Amino acid sequence: MDQKTRQEWMGVLAKAKVEELEEIWNLLKVKPTYSFVRPPETGVMMIRGRTGGTGLPFHLGEVTVTRCTLQVKEGFQGMAYVLGRDHRHAELAALFDALLQDPSHHLFLMEFVIRRIRRKIQKKKAVDAKKTASTRVEFFTMVRGE
Amino acid sequence: MAKSTVHAMPLLPGFADPILDSQYTFRQVLNAMAHPARLIPLEIKMEVPVPLYRSTGAICLMLLDYETPLWVDLDGREEVTGWLRFHCGCPITPFPSSARFALLFMEKDLPFLSQFHSGEDESPEQSATLIIQVGGFTAGIGRSFRGPGVETVNRLTIHGLSEKFWKFWEWNHRQYPRGVDVLFTSESTIVGLPRTIEVME
């Protein structure tokens, strides 16, 4: 497992709905025991953007972020940074991040959690993009003065 | 799956109760600085990375943040610097002169203490604060400490502190209003030594 793969699943867990994660947690027959390294805490982060993805970075605005770090009994440490102030979301995302690093849980979670949620996210993104596209207005440059 | 995915040394948690524990630690550090050379208890229930004392760990968690570069006299002890970086977000600097705080463990000889920033005449508050882990304290015997916060004279022996320190202190005290401040720590006791204090044999 490389850094990119982990980044990707952490992204999926952060974008998932807390109800989806709670549901999977409830499905687990053996609940892993864990302790907090840093309990969920909410703060503010400055988000930066680049015009067109290539311009100079500028401050886009502040967002509320909740983060959490925990450790499961097997020694794996999971971490989560999620938008919003839902402590339970950060906790569950960090927990699944830890479990995904554990070879005995990895395949199951990858298949039934990450793939499924990712599909949902992609679907929603496609729908949103389509809706947005239908409101698009084309501006044409008028040639004046001739 | 590669082993590297597990944190090489699992990180230890910080304060059990971040608000009350840091308030208590702040109060005790304030007491130590207001009453120089007096033994001030600092008892925190917390697991800290070796070779930190619990008191030293608590002071670091309470005082350090992203604006306070820290200098540590341990080479490559990732368990300490990693823990502090994670919980405090403080930068670790390799240059004593740019540190706002310094952690000294007395495992080797003391570094050249005058390297630490002692502030400017216009901004003496910019100076560094040294946190020095020592072997322990015995009150009532040893060197005498005089100055603001000490009614007449306090006598105190600091175990495991090299003679070099007192030579440095003589010089540091003379720099006033410039100069560094020191917090000595043992497992659950701290002693403050602000720059205003004069120490005699």
Coordinates of C-alpha atoms in Angstrom, one line a residue:
Chain A
M1 CA 0.0 0.0 0.0
D2 CA 1.4 3.4 -0.9
Q3 CA 0.7 6.9 0.3
K4 CA -1.5 7.7 -2.7
T5 CA -3.8 4.7 -2.0
R6 CA -4.2 5.8 1.6
Q7 CA -4.8 9.4 0.6
E8 CA -7.6 8.2 -1.7
W9 CA -9.4 6.2 0.9
M10 CA -9.0 8.9 3.5
G11 CA -10.6 11.3 1.0
V12 CA -13.5 8.9 0.4
L13 CA -14.1 8.5 4.2
A14 CA -14.0 12.2 4.7
K15 CA -16.6 12.8 1.9
A16 CA -18.8 9.9 3.0
K17 CA -22.0 10.6 5.0
V18 CA -21.8 9.8 8.7
E19 CA -24.8 7.6 8.4
E20 CA -23.1 5.4 5.9
L21 CA -20.1 5.0 8.1
E22 CA -22.3 4.4 11.1
E23 CA -24.1 1.7 9.2
I24 CA -20.9 -0.2 8.4
W25 CA -19.8 0.2 12.0
N26 CA -23.0 -1.5 13.1
L27 CA -22.5 -4.3 10.6
L28 CA -19.1 -5.2 12.1
K29 CA -19.5 -8.4 14.2
V30 CA -16.3 -7.9 16.2
K31 CA -16.0 -4.2 17.2
P32 CA -12.3 -3.2 17.3
T33 CA -11.2 -1.6 20.5
Y34 CA -9.3 1.7 20.1
S35 CA -8.1 4.7 22.1
F36 CA -7.7 8.3 21.1
V37 CA -4.3 9.8 20.4
R38 CA -6.0 13.1 19.7
P39 CA -9.8 13.1 20.4
P40 CA -12.0 14.8 17.8
E41 CA -11.6 18.6 17.8
T42 CA -13.1 21.2 15.6
G43 CA -11.1 24.2 14.2
V44 CA -10.9 26.5 11.2
M45 CA -8.7 26.2 8.2
M46 CA -7.9 28.6 5.4
I47 CA -8.6 27.1 2.0
R48 CA -6.5 28.4 -0.8
G49 CA -7.2 28.2 -4.5
R50 CA -5.6 29.0 -7.8
T51 CA -7.5 30.7 -10.6
G52 CA -7.8 28.1 -13.4
G53 CA -5.7 25.7 -11.4
T54 CA -2.5 27.5 -12.6
G55 CA -2.6 31.0 -11.2
L56 CA -1.1 32.3 -8.0
P57 CA -2.6 30.9 -4.8
F58 CA -5.1 33.1 -3.1
H59 CA -7.2 32.7 0.1
L60 CA -10.6 31.4 -0.9
G61 CA -12.1 31.4 2.5
E62 CA -12.2 29.6 5.9
V63 CA -13.8 26.2 6.5
T64 CA -14.7 24.4 9.6
V65 CA -12.8 21.2 9.9
T66 CA -12.9 18.4 12.5
R67 CA -9.9 16.2 13.0
C68 CA -9.2 13.0 15.0
T69 CA -6.3 10.5 15.5
L70 CA -6.8 7.2 17.2
Q71 CA -5.1 3.9 17.6
V72 CA -6.6 0.4 17.4
K73 CA -5.4 -2.3 19.7
E74 CA -3.3 -3.9 16.9
G75 CA -1.2 -0.8 16.8
F76 CA -2.5 0.8 13.6
Q77 CA -3.1 4.6 13.8
G78 CA -5.8 6.2 11.8
M79 CA -6.3 9.8 11.1
A80 CA -9.1 11.9 9.7
Y81 CA -9.7 15.5 8.7
V82 CA -13.4 16.0 7.7
L83 CA -15.3 19.1 6.8
G84 CA -17.9 20.3 9.3
R85 CA -18.2 19.8 13.0
D86 CA -19.4 16.3 13.3
H87 CA -17.1 14.6 15.8
R88 CA -18.6 11.2 15.2
H89 CA -17.8 11.5 11.5
A90 CA -14.1 12.3 12.2
E91 CA -14.0 9.4 14.8
L92 CA -15.4 6.8 12.4
A93 CA -13.3 8.0 9.4
A94 CA -10.1 7.8 11.5
L95 CA -11.2 4.3 12.8
F96 CA -11.8 3.0 9.3
D97 CA -8.5 4.5 8.2
A98 CA -6.7 2.5 10.9
L99 CA -8.6 -0.7 10.0
L100 CA -7.8 -0.3 6.3
Q101 CA -4.1 -0.4 7.2
D102 CA -4.7 -3.8 8.9
P103 CA -4.3 -6.6 6.4
S104 CA -7.0 -8.6 8.0
H105 CA -9.6 -5.9 7.4
H106 CA -8.2 -4.3 4.3
L107 CA -9.9 -6.3 1.5
F108 CA -13.3 -6.4 3.1
L109 CA -13.4 -2.7 3.8
M110 CA -11.9 -1.7 0.4
E111 CA -14.6 -3.8 -1.4
F112 CA -17.7 -3.0 0.7
V113 CA -17.0 0.4 2.1
I114 CA -14.6 2.4 -0.1
R115 CA -15.7 1.2 -3.5
R116 CA -19.4 1.6 -2.6
I117 CA -19.1 5.1 -1.2
R118 CA -16.8 6.2 -4.0
R119 CA -19.4 5.1 -6.5
K120 CA -22.0 7.1 -4.7
I121 CA -19.8 10.2 -4.6
Q122 CA -19.0 9.9 -8.3
K123 CA -22.7 9.5 -9.2
K124 CA -23.6 12.6 -7.1
K125 CA -20.8 14.5 -8.8
A126 CA -22.0 13.6 -12.2
V127 CA -25.6 14.6 -11.4
D128 CA -24.4 17.9 -10.0
A129 CA -22.2 18.6 -13.0
K130 CA -25.1 17.9 -15.3
K131 CA -27.4 20.2 -13.4
T132 CA -24.8 22.9 -13.4
A133 CA -24.1 22.5 -17.1
S134 CA -27.7 23.1 -18.0
T135 CA -27.5 26.6 -16.4
R136 CA -24.5 27.5 -18.5
V137 CA -24.7 30.8 -20.3
E138 CA -22.4 31.4 -23.3
F139 CA -21.1 35.0 -23.7
F140 CA -20.1 36.0 -27.2
T141 CA -17.9 39.0 -27.9
M142 CA -19.8 41.5 -29.9
V143 CA -17.9 43.3 -32.6
R144 CA -18.6 46.9 -32.2
G145 CA -18.0 50.1 -34.0
E146 CA -17.9 48.7 -37.5
Chain B
M1 CA 1.0 -4.4 2.7
A2 CA 4.2 -2.6 3.6
K3 CA 5.2 -2.3 7.2
S4 CA 5.9 1.4 6.8
T5 CA 2.2 2.1 6.9
V6 CA 2.2 1.5 10.6
H7 CA 3.7 4.5 12.4
A8 CA 7.3 3.5 13.2
M9 CA 6.7 4.5 16.8
P10 CA 3.0 4.8 17.7
L11 CA 2.3 8.3 18.9
L12 CA 1.2 8.7 22.5
P13 CA -1.8 10.7 23.4
G14 CA -1.5 14.2 24.9
F15 CA -3.4 15.6 27.9
A16 CA -6.2 13.5 29.2
D17 CA -8.3 16.6 29.7
P18 CA -6.8 19.3 27.5
I19 CA -8.6 22.2 29.2
L20 CA -8.2 21.5 32.9
D21 CA -4.7 19.9 32.5
S22 CA -3.3 22.8 30.6
Q23 CA -4.9 25.4 32.9
Y24 CA -3.4 23.5 35.9
T25 CA 0.0 23.3 34.2
F26 CA -0.1 27.1 33.4
R27 CA -1.0 27.9 36.9
Q28 CA 1.9 25.9 38.3
V29 CA 4.4 27.4 35.8
L30 CA 3.1 30.9 36.8
N31 CA 3.6 30.0 40.5
A32 CA 7.1 28.7 39.7
M33 CA 8.1 32.0 37.9
A34 CA 6.5 34.1 40.6
H35 CA 8.3 32.3 43.4
P36 CA 11.8 31.6 42.1
A37 CA 13.8 28.7 43.6
R38 CA 10.7 27.3 45.4
L39 CA 9.6 23.7 44.7
I40 CA 6.3 23.8 42.9
P41 CA 4.4 20.5 42.4
L42 CA 3.3 19.6 38.9
E43 CA 1.5 16.3 38.9
I44 CA -0.1 15.3 35.7
K45 CA -1.3 11.8 34.8
M46 CA -0.1 11.2 31.3
E47 CA 2.2 8.9 29.3
V48 CA 5.1 10.8 27.8
P49 CA 7.9 9.6 25.4
V50 CA 11.2 8.7 27.0
P51 CA 13.3 10.5 28.2
L52 CA 10.8 13.3 28.9
Y53 CA 9.4 13.7 32.5
R54 CA 5.7 14.0 32.8
S55 CA 6.1 17.5 34.1
T56 CA 8.3 18.5 31.1
G57 CA 5.8 16.9 28.7
A58 CA 3.0 18.9 30.3
I59 CA 4.9 22.2 30.1
C60 CA 5.6 21.6 26.4
L61 CA 2.0 20.7 25.6
M62 CA 0.8 23.8 27.4
L63 CA 3.4 26.4 26.1
L64 CA 4.4 25.3 22.6
D65 CA 2.5 26.0 19.4
Y66 CA 3.2 26.7 15.7
E67 CA 4.7 30.2 16.6
T68 CA 7.4 28.9 19.0
P69 CA 10.3 27.2 17.4
L70 CA 11.8 24.6 19.7
W71 CA 15.4 23.5 20.0
V72 CA 16.0 20.1 21.5
D73 CA 19.4 18.7 22.6
L74 CA 18.6 15.2 21.5
D75 CA 20.0 14.0 18.1
G76 CA 17.5 12.1 16.1
R77 CA 15.1 11.1 18.9
E78 CA 12.0 11.0 16.8
E79 CA 9.8 9.8 19.6
V80 CA 10.2 13.1 21.4
T81 CA 10.2 15.5 18.5
G82 CA 7.5 13.6 16.6
W83 CA 5.2 13.7 19.7
L84 CA 5.8 17.4 20.2
R85 CA 5.3 18.2 16.5
F86 CA 2.0 16.2 16.5
H87 CA 0.5 17.7 19.6
C88 CA 1.9 21.2 19.6
G89 CA 2.6 21.8 15.9
C90 CA 5.8 23.5 16.9
P91 CA 8.7 23.8 14.4
I92 CA 11.9 22.1 15.6
T93 CA 14.8 24.3 14.8
P94 CA 18.5 23.2 14.5
F95 CA 19.7 26.7 15.5
P96 CA 19.7 27.7 19.2
S97 CA 19.6 31.4 18.3
S98 CA 16.2 31.1 16.5
A99 CA 14.5 29.0 19.3
R100 CA 11.8 30.5 21.5
F101 CA 12.0 27.5 23.8
A102 CA 14.7 24.9 24.4
L103 CA 14.5 21.5 25.9
L104 CA 17.7 20.3 27.6
F105 CA 18.1 16.8 29.0
M106 CA 21.6 17.0 30.6
E107 CA 22.5 13.7 29.0
K108 CA 25.6 15.2 27.5
D109 CA 27.4 18.3 28.6
L110 CA 25.4 21.5 28.6
P111 CA 25.5 23.3 25.3
F112 CA 26.9 26.8 25.1
L113 CA 23.9 28.5 26.7
S114 CA 24.8 32.0 25.5
Q115 CA 23.8 30.9 22.0
F116 CA 20.2 31.2 23.0
H117 CA 18.5 34.5 22.1
S118 CA 18.4 36.8 25.1
G119 CA 16.1 39.5 23.6
E120 CA 16.8 43.1 22.7
D121 CA 16.8 46.1 25.0
E122 CA 13.6 47.3 23.3
S123 CA 12.0 43.8 23.3
P124 CA 13.4 41.7 26.2
E125 CA 10.3 39.5 26.1
Q126 CA 11.5 38.0 22.8
S127 CA 14.2 36.0 24.6
A128 CA 14.2 32.2 24.8
T129 CA 13.0 30.1 27.7
L130 CA 15.0 27.1 28.6
I131 CA 13.3 24.0 30.1
I132 CA 16.0 21.9 31.8
Q133 CA 15.4 18.4 33.0
V134 CA 17.4 17.7 36.2
G135 CA 17.9 14.9 38.6
G136 CA 15.9 16.5 41.5
F137 CA 15.9 19.2 44.1
T138 CA 16.8 19.6 47.7
A139 CA 15.4 22.8 49.3
G140 CA 17.1 24.6 52.3
I141 CA 20.7 23.8 51.4
G142 CA 23.0 24.8 48.7
R143 CA 23.2 28.0 46.7
S144 CA 21.3 31.1 47.7
F145 CA 18.8 32.8 45.4
R146 CA 17.8 36.5 45.8
G147 CA 15.6 38.8 43.8
P148 CA 12.0 39.7 43.1
G149 CA 9.6 37.0 44.4
V150 CA 12.0 35.8 47.1
E151 CA 11.3 37.4 50.5
T152 CA 14.8 37.2 51.9
V153 CA 16.8 34.3 50.5
N154 CA 16.0 30.9 49.2
R155 CA 18.5 28.0 49.4
L156 CA 18.3 25.2 46.9
T157 CA 20.4 22.4 45.5
I158 CA 19.7 21.3 42.0
H159 CA 20.9 17.8 41.4
G160 CA 22.7 16.8 38.2
L161 CA 23.3 20.4 37.0
S162 CA 26.8 21.2 35.9
E163 CA 28.9 24.0 37.4
K164 CA 29.0 25.5 33.9
F165 CA 25.4 26.5 34.3
W166 CA 26.1 28.9 37.2
K167 CA 28.9 30.6 35.4
F168 CA 26.5 31.2 32.5
W169 CA 23.8 32.4 35.0
E170 CA 26.1 35.1 36.4
W171 CA 26.5 36.4 32.9
N172 CA 22.8 36.0 32.1
H173 CA 21.7 37.9 35.2
R174 CA 24.0 40.8 34.4
Q175 CA 22.3 41.1 31.0
Y176 CA 19.1 42.4 32.6
P177 CA 16.6 43.4 31.2
R178 CA 17.8 41.0 28.5
G179 CA 18.5 37.4 29.3
V180 CA 16.9 33.9 29.2
D181 CA 14.5 32.5 31.8
V182 CA 14.8 28.9 33.0
L183 CA 12.4 26.2 34.2
F184 CA 13.9 23.2 35.9
T185 CA 11.9 20.1 36.0
S186 CA 12.0 16.8 37.8
E187 CA 9.3 14.0 37.4
S188 CA 6.6 15.9 39.3
T189 CA 8.2 19.1 40.6
I190 CA 9.3 22.3 38.9
V191 CA 11.4 25.3 39.8
G192 CA 11.4 28.6 38.1
L193 CA 14.5 30.8 37.6
P194 CA 13.7 34.1 35.9
R195 CA 16.6 36.3 34.7
T196 CA 16.0 38.7 37.6
I197 CA 17.3 36.2 40.2
E198 CA 20.8 36.5 41.6
V199 CA 22.5 33.3 42.6
M200 CA 25.3 33.0 45.0
E201 CA 27.5 30.1 46.3

